[in-house]
């Protein structure tokens, strides 16, 4: 399985950007846990965080 789209529960984009190399090919989506939708989950190949509400 190729992981292209990664859904991160929480608004951690600024923190992640400091540690993710600029050459990485994956797409990240940062969403507050209480705002995650089915569309977000369908978009993602991987999920980082606790269980969605």
PDB file of C-alpha atoms in Angstrom:
ATOM      1  CA  UNK A   1       0.000   0.000   0.000  1.00  0.00           C
ATOM      2  CA  UNK A   2       1.342   3.403  -0.959  1.00  0.00           C
ATOM      3  CA  UNK A   3       0.562   6.128   1.554  1.00  0.00           C
ATOM      4  CA  UNK A   4       0.067   9.509  -0.096  1.00  0.00           C
ATOM      5  CA  UNK A   5      -2.540  11.266   2.044  1.00  0.00           C
ATOM      6  CA  UNK A   6      -2.079  11.508   5.806  1.00  0.00           C
ATOM      7  CA  UNK A   7      -4.795  12.832   8.093  1.00  0.00           C
ATOM      8  CA  UNK A   8      -3.503  14.236  11.393  1.00  0.00           C
ATOM      9  CA  UNK A   9      -5.980  14.709  14.246  1.00  0.00           C
ATOM     10  CA  UNK A  10      -5.204  18.075  15.750  1.00  0.00           C
ATOM     11  CA  UNK A  11      -3.938  21.426  14.616  1.00  0.00           C
ATOM     12  CA  UNK A  12      -0.253  20.549  14.577  1.00  0.00           C
ATOM     13  CA  UNK A  13       0.656  21.827  11.120  1.00  0.00           C
ATOM     14  CA  UNK A  14       3.181  24.394  12.352  1.00  0.00           C
ATOM     15  CA  UNK A  15       4.956  21.807  14.508  1.00  0.00           C
ATOM     16  CA  UNK A  16       4.969  19.196  11.717  1.00  0.00           C
ATOM     17  CA  UNK A  17       6.325  21.681   9.172  1.00  0.00           C
ATOM     18  CA  UNK A  18       9.428  22.150  11.324  1.00  0.00           C
ATOM     19  CA  UNK A  19      10.204  18.426  11.172  1.00  0.00           C
ATOM     20  CA  UNK A  20       8.950  17.264   7.766  1.00  0.00           C
ATOM     21  CA  UNK A  21      11.583  17.482   5.018  1.00  0.00           C
ATOM     22  CA  UNK A  22      10.596  19.762   2.142  1.00  0.00           C
ATOM     23  CA  UNK A  23      11.234  16.894  -0.280  1.00  0.00           C
ATOM     24  CA  UNK A  24       8.551  14.624   1.202  1.00  0.00           C
ATOM     25  CA  UNK A  25       5.906  13.616  -1.336  1.00  0.00           C
ATOM     26  CA  UNK A  26       3.014  12.900   1.022  1.00  0.00           C
ATOM     27  CA  UNK A  27       0.050  15.233   1.485  1.00  0.00           C
ATOM     28  CA  UNK A  28      -0.955  16.134   5.026  1.00  0.00           C
ATOM     29  CA  UNK A  29      -4.317  17.360   6.270  1.00  0.00           C
ATOM     30  CA  UNK A  30      -4.525  18.739   9.821  1.00  0.00           C
ATOM     31  CA  UNK A  31      -8.014  18.780  11.309  1.00  0.00           C
ATOM     32  CA  UNK A  32      -9.208  19.347  14.871  1.00  0.00           C
ATOM     33  CA  UNK A  33     -10.376  15.983  16.200  1.00  0.00           C
ATOM     34  CA  UNK A  34     -13.953  17.169  16.719  1.00  0.00           C
ATOM     35  CA  UNK A  35     -14.109  18.456  13.119  1.00  0.00           C
ATOM     36  CA  UNK A  36     -12.966  15.307  11.278  1.00  0.00           C
ATOM     37  CA  UNK A  37     -15.534  14.242   8.700  1.00  0.00           C
ATOM     38  CA  UNK A  38     -16.168  11.111   6.662  1.00  0.00           C
ATOM     39  CA  UNK A  39     -14.745  13.029   3.686  1.00  0.00           C
ATOM     40  CA  UNK A  40     -11.458  13.509   5.594  1.00  0.00           C
ATOM     41  CA  UNK A  41     -11.317   9.811   6.466  1.00  0.00           C
ATOM     42  CA  UNK A  42     -12.090   8.743   2.893  1.00  0.00           C
ATOM     43  CA  UNK A  43      -9.364  11.088   1.579  1.00  0.00           C
ATOM     44  CA  UNK A  44      -6.706   9.656   3.872  1.00  0.00           C
ATOM     45  CA  UNK A  45      -4.507   6.616   3.379  1.00  0.00           C
ATOM     46  CA  UNK A  46      -3.246   6.917   6.977  1.00  0.00           C
ATOM     47  CA  UNK A  47      -4.550   8.470  10.176  1.00  0.00           C
ATOM     48  CA  UNK A  48      -2.405   9.901  12.977  1.00  0.00           C
ATOM     49  CA  UNK A  49      -4.068  10.578  16.327  1.00  0.00           C
ATOM     50  CA  UNK A  50      -6.677   9.177  18.629  1.00  0.00           C
ATOM     51  CA  UNK A  51      -9.982   7.770  17.405  1.00  0.00           C
ATOM     52  CA  UNK A  52     -12.158  10.255  15.507  1.00  0.00           C
ATOM     53  CA  UNK A  53     -15.241  11.505  17.320  1.00  0.00           C
TER      54      UNK A  53
END
